[in-house]
Short mmCIF file of C-alpha atoms and ligand atoms in Angstrom, two decimals:
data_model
loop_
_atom_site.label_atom_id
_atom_site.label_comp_id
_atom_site.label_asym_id
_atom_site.label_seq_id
_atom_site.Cartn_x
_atom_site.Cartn_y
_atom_site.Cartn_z
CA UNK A 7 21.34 15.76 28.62
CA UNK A 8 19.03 14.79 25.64
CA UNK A 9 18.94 11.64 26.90
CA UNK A 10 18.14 12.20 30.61
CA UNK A 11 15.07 14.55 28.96
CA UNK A 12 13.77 12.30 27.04
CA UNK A 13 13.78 9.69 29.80
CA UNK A 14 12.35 12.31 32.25
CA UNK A 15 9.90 13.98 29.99
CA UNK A 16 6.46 12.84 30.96
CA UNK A 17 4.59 11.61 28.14
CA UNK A 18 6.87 10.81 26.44
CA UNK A 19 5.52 8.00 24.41
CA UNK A 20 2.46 10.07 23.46
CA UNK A 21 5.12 12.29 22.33
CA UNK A 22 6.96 9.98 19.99
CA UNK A 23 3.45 8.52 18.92
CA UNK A 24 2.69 8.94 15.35
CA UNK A 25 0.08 11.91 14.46
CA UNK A 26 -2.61 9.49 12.92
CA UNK A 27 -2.24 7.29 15.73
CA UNK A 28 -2.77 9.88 18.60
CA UNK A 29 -5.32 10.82 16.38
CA UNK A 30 -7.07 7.15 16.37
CA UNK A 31 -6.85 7.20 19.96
CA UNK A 32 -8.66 10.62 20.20
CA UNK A 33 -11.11 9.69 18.45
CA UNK A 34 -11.71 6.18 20.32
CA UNK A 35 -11.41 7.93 23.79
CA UNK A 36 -13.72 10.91 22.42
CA UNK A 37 -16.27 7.78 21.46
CA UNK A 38 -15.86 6.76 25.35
CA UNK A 39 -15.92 9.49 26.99
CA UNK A 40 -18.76 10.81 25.37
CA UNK A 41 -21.07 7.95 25.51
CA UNK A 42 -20.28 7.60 29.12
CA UNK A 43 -21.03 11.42 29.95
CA UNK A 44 -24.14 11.71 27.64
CA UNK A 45 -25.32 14.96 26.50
CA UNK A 46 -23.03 16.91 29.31
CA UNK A 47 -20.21 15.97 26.89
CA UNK A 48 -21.08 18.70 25.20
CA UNK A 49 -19.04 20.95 27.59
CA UNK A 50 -15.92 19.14 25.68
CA UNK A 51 -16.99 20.14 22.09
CA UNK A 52 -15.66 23.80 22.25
CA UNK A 53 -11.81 21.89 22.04
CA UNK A 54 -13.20 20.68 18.83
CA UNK A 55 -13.96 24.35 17.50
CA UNK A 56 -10.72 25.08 18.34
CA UNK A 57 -9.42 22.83 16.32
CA UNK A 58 -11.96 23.25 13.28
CA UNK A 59 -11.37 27.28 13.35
CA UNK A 60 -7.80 26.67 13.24
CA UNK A 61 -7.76 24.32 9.99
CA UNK A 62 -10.52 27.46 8.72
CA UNK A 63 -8.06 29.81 9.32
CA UNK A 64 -5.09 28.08 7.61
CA UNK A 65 -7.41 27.17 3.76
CA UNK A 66 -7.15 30.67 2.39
CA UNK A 67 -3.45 31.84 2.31
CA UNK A 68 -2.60 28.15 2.33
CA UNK A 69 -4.42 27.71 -1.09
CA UNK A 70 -3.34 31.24 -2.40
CA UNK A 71 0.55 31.02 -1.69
CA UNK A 72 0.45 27.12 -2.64
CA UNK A 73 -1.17 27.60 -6.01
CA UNK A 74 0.93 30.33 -6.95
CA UNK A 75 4.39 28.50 -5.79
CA UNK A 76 3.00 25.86 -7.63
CA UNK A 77 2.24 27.54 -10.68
CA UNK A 78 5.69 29.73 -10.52
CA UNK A 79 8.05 26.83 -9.98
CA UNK A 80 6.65 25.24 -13.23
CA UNK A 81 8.66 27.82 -15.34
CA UNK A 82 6.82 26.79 -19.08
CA UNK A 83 3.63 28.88 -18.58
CA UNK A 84 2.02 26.62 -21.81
CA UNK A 85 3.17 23.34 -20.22
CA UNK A 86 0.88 24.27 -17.11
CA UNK A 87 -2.06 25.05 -18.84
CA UNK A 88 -1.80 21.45 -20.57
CA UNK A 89 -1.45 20.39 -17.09
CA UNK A 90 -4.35 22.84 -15.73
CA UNK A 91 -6.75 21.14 -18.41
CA UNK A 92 -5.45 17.53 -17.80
CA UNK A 93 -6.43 17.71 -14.24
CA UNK A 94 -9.49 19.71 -14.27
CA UNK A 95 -10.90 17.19 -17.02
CA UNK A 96 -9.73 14.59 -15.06
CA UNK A 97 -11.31 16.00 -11.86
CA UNK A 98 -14.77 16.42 -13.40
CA UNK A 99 -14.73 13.60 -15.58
CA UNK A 100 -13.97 10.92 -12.40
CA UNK A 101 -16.82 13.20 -10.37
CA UNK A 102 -19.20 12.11 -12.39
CA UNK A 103 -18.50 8.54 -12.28
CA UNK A 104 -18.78 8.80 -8.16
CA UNK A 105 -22.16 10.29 -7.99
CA UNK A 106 -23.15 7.78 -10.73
CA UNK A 107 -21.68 4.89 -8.19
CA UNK A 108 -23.02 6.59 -5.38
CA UNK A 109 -26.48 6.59 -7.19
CA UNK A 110 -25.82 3.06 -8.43
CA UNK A 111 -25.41 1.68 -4.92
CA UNK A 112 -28.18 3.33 -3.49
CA UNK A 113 -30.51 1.65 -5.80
CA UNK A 114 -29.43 -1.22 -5.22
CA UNK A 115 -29.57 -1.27 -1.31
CA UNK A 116 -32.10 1.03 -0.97
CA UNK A 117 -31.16 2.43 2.58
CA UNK A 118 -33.78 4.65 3.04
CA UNK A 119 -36.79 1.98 2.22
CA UNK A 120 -39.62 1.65 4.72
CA UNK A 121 -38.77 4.33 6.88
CA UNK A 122 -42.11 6.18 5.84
CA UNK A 123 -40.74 9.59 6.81
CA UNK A 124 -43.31 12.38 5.94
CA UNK A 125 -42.27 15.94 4.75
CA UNK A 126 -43.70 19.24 5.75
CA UNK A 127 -45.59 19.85 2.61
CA UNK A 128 -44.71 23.45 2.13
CA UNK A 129 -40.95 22.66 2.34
CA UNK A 130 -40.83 20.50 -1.17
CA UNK A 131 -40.44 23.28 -3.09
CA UNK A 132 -38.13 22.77 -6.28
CA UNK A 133 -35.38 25.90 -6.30
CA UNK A 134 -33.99 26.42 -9.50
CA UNK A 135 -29.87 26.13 -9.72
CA UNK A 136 -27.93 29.52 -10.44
CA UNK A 137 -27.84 28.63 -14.97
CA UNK A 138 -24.31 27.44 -15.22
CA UNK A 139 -23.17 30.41 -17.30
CA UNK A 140 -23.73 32.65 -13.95
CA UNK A 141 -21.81 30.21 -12.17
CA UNK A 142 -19.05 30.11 -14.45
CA UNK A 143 -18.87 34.11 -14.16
CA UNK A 144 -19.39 33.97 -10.30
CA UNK A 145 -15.33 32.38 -10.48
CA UNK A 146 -14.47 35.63 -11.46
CA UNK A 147 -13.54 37.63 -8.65
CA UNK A 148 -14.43 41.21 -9.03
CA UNK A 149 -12.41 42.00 -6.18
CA UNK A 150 -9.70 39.98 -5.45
CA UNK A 151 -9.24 41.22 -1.72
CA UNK A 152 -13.05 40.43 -1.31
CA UNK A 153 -12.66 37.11 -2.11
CA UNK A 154 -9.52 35.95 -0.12
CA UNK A 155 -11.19 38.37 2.52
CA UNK A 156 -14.89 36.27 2.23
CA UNK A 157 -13.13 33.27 1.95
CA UNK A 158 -14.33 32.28 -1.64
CA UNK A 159 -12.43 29.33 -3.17
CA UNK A 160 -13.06 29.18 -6.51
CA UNK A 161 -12.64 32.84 -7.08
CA UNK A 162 -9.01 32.85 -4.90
CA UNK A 163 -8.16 30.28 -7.07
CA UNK A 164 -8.87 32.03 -10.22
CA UNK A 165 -6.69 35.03 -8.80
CA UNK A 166 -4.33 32.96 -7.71
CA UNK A 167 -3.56 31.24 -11.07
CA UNK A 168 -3.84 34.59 -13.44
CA UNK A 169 -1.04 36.45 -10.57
CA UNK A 170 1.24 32.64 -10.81
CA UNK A 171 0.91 32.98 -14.57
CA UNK A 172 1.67 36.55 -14.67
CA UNK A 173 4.88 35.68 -12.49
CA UNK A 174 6.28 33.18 -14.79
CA UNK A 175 5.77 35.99 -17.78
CA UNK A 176 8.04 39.10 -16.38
CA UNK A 177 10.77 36.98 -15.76
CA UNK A 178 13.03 38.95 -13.55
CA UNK A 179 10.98 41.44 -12.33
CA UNK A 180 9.12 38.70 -10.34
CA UNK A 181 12.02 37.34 -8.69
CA UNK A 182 11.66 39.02 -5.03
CA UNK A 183 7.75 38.39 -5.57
CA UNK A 184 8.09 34.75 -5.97
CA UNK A 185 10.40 34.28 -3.36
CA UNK A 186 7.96 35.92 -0.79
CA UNK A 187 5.30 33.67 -1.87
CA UNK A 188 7.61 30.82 -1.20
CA UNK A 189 8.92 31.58 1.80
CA UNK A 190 5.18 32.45 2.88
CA UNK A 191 4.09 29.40 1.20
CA UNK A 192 6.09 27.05 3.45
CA UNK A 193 5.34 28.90 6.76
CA UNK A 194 2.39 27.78 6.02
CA UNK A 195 2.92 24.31 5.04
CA UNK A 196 4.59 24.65 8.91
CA UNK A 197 1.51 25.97 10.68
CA UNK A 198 -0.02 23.58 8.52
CA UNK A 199 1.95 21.24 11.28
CA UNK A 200 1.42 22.43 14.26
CA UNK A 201 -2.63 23.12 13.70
CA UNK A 202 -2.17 19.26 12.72
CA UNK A 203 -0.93 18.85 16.44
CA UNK A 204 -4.00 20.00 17.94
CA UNK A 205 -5.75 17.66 15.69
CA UNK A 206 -5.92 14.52 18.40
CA UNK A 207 -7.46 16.65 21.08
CA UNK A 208 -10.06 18.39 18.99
CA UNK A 209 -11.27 14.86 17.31
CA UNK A 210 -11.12 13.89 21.12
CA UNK A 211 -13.23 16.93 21.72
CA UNK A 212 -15.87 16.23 18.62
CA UNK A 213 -16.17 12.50 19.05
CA UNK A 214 -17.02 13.20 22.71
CA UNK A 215 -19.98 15.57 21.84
CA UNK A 216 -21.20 13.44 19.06
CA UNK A 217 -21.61 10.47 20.74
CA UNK A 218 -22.97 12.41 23.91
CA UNK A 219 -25.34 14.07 21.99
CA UNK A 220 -26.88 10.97 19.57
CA UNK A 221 -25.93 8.06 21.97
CA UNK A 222 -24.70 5.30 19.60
CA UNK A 223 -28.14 3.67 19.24
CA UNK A 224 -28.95 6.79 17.42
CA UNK A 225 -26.71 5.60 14.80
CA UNK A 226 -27.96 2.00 14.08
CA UNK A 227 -31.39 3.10 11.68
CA UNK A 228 -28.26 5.10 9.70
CA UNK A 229 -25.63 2.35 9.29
CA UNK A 230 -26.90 1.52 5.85
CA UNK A 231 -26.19 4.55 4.89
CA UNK A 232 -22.82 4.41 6.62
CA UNK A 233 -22.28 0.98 5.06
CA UNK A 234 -23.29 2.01 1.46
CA UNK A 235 -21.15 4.60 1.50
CA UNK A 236 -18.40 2.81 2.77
CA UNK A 237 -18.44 0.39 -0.05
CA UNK A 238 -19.27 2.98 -3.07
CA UNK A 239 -16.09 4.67 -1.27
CA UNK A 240 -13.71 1.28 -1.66
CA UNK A 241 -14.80 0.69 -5.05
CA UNK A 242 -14.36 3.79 -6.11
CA UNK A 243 -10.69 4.05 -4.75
CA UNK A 244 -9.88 0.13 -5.10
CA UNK A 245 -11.48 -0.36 -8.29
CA UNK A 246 -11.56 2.67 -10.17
CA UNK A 247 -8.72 4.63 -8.77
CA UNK A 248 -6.74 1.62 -9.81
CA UNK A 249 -8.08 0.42 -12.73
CA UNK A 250 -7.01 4.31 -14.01
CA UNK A 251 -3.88 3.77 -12.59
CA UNK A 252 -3.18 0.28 -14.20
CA UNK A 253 -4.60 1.20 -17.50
CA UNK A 254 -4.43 4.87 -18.49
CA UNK A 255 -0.68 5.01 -16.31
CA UNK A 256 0.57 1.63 -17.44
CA UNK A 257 1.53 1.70 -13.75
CA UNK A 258 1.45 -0.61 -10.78
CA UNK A 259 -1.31 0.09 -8.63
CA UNK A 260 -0.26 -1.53 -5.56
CA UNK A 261 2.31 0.95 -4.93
CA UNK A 262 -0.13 4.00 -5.61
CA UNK A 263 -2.28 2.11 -3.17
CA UNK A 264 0.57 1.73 -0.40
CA UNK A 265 0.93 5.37 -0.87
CA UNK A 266 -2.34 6.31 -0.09
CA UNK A 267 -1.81 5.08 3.54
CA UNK A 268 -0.21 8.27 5.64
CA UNK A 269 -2.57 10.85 3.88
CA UNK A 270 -5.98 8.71 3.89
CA UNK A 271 -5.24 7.95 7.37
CA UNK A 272 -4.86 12.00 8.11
CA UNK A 273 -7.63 12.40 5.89
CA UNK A 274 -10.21 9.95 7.64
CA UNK A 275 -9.28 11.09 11.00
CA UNK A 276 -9.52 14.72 10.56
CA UNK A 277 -12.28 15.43 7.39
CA UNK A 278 -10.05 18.13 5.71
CA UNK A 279 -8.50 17.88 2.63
CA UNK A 280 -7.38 21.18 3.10
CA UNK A 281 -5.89 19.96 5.85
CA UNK A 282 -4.47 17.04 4.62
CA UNK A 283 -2.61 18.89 1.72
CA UNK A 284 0.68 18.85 3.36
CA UNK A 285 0.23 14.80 3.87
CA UNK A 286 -0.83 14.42 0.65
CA UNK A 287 1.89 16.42 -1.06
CA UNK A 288 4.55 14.97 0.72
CA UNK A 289 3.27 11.32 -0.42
CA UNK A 290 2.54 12.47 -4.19
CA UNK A 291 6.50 13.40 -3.97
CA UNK A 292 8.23 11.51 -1.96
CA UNK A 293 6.63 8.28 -2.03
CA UNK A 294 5.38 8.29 -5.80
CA UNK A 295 8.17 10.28 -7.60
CA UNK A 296 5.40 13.55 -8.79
CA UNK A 297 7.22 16.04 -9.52
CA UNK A 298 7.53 19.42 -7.29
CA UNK A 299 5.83 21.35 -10.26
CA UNK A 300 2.86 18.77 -10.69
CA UNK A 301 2.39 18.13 -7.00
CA UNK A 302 2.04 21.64 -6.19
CA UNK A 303 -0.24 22.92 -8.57
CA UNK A 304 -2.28 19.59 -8.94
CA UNK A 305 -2.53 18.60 -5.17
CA UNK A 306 -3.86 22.15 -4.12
CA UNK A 307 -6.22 22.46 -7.20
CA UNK A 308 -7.69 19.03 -6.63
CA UNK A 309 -8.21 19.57 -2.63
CA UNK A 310 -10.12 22.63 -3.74
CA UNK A 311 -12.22 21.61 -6.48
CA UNK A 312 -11.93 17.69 -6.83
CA UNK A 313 -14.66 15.85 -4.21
CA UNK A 314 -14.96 12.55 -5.57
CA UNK A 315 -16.06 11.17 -2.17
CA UNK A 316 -18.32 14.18 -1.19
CA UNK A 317 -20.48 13.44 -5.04
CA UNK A 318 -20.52 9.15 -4.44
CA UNK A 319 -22.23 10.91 -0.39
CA UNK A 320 -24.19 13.28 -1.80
CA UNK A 321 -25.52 10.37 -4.74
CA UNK A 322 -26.42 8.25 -1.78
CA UNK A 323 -27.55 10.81 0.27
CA UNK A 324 -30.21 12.41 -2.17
CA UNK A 325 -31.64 9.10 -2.98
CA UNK A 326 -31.82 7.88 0.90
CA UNK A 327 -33.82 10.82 1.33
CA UNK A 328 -36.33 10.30 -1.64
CA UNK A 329 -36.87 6.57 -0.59
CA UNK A 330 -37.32 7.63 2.87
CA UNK A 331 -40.02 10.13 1.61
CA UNK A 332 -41.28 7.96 -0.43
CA UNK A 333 -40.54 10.28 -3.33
CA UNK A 334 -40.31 8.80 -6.46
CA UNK A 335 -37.18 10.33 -9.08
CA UNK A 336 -37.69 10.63 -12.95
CA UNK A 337 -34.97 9.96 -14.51
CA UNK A 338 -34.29 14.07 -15.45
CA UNK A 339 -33.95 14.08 -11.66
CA UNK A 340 -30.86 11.72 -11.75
CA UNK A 341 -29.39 13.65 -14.67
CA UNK A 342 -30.00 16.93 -12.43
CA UNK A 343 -28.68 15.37 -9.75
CA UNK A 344 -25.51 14.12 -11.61
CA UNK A 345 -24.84 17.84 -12.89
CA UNK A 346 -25.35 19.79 -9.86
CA UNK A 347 -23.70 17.21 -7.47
CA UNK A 348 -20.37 17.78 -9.72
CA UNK A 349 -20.97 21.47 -9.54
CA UNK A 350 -21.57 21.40 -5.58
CA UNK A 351 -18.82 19.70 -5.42
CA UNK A 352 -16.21 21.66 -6.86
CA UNK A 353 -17.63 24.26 -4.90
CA UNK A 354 -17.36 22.25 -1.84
CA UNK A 355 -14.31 23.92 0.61
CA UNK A 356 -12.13 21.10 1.79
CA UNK A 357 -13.13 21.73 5.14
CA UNK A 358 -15.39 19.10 8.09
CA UNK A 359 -18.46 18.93 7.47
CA UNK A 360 -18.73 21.26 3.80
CA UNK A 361 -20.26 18.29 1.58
CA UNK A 362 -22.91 18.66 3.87
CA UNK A 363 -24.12 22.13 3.72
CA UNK A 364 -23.72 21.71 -0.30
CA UNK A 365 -25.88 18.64 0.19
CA UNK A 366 -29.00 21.15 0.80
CA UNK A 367 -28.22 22.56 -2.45
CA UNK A 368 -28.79 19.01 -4.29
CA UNK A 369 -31.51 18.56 -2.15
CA UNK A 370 -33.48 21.82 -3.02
CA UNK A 371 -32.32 21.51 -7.07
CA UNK A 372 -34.70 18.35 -7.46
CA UNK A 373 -37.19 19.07 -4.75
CA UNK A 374 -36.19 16.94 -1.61
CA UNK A 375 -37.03 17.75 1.31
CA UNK A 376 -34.90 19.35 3.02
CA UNK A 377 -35.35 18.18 6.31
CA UNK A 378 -33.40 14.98 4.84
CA UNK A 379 -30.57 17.01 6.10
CA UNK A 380 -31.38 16.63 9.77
CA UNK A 381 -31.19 13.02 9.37
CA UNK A 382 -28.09 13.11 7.80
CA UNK A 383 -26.47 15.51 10.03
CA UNK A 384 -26.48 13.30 13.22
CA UNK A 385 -24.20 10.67 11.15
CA UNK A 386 -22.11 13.29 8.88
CA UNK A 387 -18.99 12.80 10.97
CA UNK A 388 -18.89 9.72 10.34
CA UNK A 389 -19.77 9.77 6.27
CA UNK A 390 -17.29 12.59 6.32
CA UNK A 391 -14.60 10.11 7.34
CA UNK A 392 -14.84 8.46 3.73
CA UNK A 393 -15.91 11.21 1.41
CA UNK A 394 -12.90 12.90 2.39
CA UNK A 395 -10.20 9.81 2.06
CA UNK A 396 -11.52 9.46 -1.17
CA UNK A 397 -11.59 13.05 -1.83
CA UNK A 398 -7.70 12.97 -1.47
CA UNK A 399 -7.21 9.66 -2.73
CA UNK A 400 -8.85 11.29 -6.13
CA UNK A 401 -6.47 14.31 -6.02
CA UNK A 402 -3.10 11.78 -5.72
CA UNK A 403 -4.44 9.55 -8.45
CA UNK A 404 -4.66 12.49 -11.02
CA UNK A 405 -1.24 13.80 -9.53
CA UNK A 406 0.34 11.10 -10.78
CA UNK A 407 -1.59 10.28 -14.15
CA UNK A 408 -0.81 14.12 -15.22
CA UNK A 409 2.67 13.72 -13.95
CA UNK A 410 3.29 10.36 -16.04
CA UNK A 411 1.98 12.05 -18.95
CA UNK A 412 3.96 15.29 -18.90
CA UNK A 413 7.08 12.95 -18.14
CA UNK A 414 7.31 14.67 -14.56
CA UNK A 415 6.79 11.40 -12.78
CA UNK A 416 10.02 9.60 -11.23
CA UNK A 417 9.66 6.29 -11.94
CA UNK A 418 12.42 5.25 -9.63
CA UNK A 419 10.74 6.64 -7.11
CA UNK A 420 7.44 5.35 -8.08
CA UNK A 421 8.45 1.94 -8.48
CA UNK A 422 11.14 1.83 -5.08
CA UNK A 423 8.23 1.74 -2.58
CA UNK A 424 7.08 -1.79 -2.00
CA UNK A 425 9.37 -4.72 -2.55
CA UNK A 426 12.94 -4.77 -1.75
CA UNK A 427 13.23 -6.89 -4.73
CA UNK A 428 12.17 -3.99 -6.73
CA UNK A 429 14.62 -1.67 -4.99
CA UNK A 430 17.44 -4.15 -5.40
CA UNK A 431 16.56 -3.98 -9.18
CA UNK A 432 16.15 -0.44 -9.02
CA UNK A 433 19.93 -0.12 -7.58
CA UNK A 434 21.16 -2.74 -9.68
CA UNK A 435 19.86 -0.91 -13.01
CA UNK A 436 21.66 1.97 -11.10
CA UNK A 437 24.33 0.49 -10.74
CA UNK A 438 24.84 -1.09 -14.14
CA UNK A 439 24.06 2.80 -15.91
N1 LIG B 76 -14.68 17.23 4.41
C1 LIG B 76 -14.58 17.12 2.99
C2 LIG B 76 -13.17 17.44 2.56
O1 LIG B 76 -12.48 18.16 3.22
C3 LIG B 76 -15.52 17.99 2.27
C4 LIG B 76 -16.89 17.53 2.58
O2 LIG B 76 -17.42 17.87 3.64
O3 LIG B 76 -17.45 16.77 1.77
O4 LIG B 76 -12.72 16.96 1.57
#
């Protein structure tokens, strides 16, 4: 019977398909479609909302259960706050370094030069940043419920870690706790899934509208932009991503790199890392031997608060805009730009289209103009592709340097993934033990 269904089941090929490849082909269709329909495609972009407020709906209890499973299954409360501080000074420390590329390459290729744009006058107006001590005490949520309930991310996290820790304290007592977290934890790793299956049709439905809306001649004045951040994205993944790998890990980078591919595909296709958590987790563990502890508290903290690609956008971004304003930046303004662009950042939801809206903030802390943003806008899709493979790509790489140095990373499993010479080694080391 299963085989007559299968041989009766119409589409069945776009059945068996493999998710980032329906999702390639929703995306090139989308492109089609839309350019052939023009503006009228937008009729197609509310398929796209669906799929956008579905991913919305999944980042809060997916990040609350996840960190707290995470935090729970690590059992030595002190080993994960060595492993908390690892990461997070990992996280901000390699931030830094992609705005400064991100700056880096926009001076040299100066995208935004001779495009004379002129800004409203009035708009220019510098906005001072929240002082970092009131953003620091903003991550305290006052009201737990009011943040899962508003949605804010830093403060759920915050929450989330002092209930995991609090856990892994009363022993016993937090038995039937923890296993309601878990078993909540991996429904939603499962709707997780099957949101992911809408994902081809609502790329299909965006793509469509996009290139409806701009036409792709639209895009050509931005591909510089596009192709600068592009590049700062490669060399930030091929280069430094593996040079960290190679020389902090002592490991083989080609095999972190062949590991990337399921999750950066999922990741470029669909602009979430939220969304892409699942991918990336099952990668960090199965394919590069992280640990279950490490993976799940490092992997959810990092797709919250680690945006490597969104600082190396918003780098090139802010300086586009001042060369396209002819604005010229003292160097204060780069230093500004490096410190707020890491704090956007970690505020930045893993979400489409988020790096954007924190973009204004940037903008406004060193007095660009704001209508930058517009320009930006009608190619975000598109920069959104990279900063969020990178984004993920950032969140794996620490995965694996905390898990090598808490001695949570598999090396067998690590190493197994490329050749089948290695395996055969692998087996016969096995073998000979
Ligand atoms: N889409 C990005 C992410 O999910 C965030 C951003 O918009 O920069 O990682």
């Amino acid at each position: 019977m299963d085989n007559n269904s299968k041989t009766a089941q119409p589409g069945g090929a776009w059945t068996r398909l493999e998710l980032w490849k329906k999702i390639l082909i929703g995306m090139i269709l989308g492109v089609i479609v839309g350019t052939v329909m023009g503006p009228s495609a937008e009729i197609l972009k509310p398929i796209g909302t669906l799929f956008i407020n579905a991913i919305k709906m999944l980042i809060v209890p997916l990040v609350f259960f996840s960190l707290i499973v995470g935090i729970t299954s690590m059992q030595d409360p002190k080993k994960m706050g060595r492993i908390g501080l690892k990461a997070i000074a990992l996280y901000l420390g390699t931030t830094a370094v992609a705005i400064s590329i991100g700056l880096g390459m926009a001076a040299i290729f100066t995208p935004g030069a001779g495009l004379n744009m002129v800004a409203a006058s009035s708009d220019i107006a510098a906005q001072e940043a929240p002082p970092l001590i009131q953003t620091l005490l903003n991550m305290i949520p006052k009201n737990p419920v009011g943040a899962l309930a508003t949605g804010n991310i830093l403060q759920i996290i915050v929450f989330a870690i002092g209930l995991g820790v609090s856990l892994a304290l009363i022993g016993e007592k937090a038995e039937p706790a923890i296993k309601l977290f878990e078993s909540l934890a991996e429904a939603m790793y499962k709707l997780t899934e099957l949101v992911m299956k809408l994902a081809p049709y609502g790329v299909f439905g965006l793509m469509a509208w996009v290139a409806g809306k701009y036409g792709l001649e639209v895009l050509l004045p931005l591909i510089k932009v596009v192709a600068v951040v592009f590049l700062g994205a490669v060399i930030h993944i091929v280069v430094f991503y593996s040079g960290l790998i190679s020389f902090i890990g002592r490991l083989n980078p080609v095999r972190y790199l062949k590991a990337l591919t399921n999750p950066a595909a999922v990741a470029f296709t669909t602009t979430s890392s939220s969304g892409t958590l699942p991918a990336t987790i099952k990668a960090a563990r199965e394919e590069l031997g992280v640990s279950k502890g490490v993976s799940s508290f490092v992997l959810p903290l990092g797709a919250t608060i680690n945006m490597d690609g969104t600082a190396l956008y918003q780098g090139v971004c802010a300086l586009f805009i001042a060369q396209a304003f002819g604005i010229d930046l003292a160097a204060s303004d780069y230093i500004t730009i490096i410190l707020t662009a890491t704090l956007a950042s970690v505020g930045t939801a893993g979400v489409p289209g988020a790096g954007l809206i924190m973009l204004s903030l940037v903008l406004t802390t060193v007095g660009l103009p704001i209508e930058g943003l517009a320009i930006i806008a009608g190619i975000d899709r598109i920069l959104d592709m990279a900063r969020t493979t990178v984004n993920i790509c950032g969140d794996m790489m620490v995965s694996v340097l905390v898990a090598k140095s808490e001695g949570e990373l598999n090396k067998d499993i690590y190493d197994q993934q490329t050749s089948t010479a290695d395996t055969t080694t692998v087996n016969i080391e096995a073998a000979k033990a």
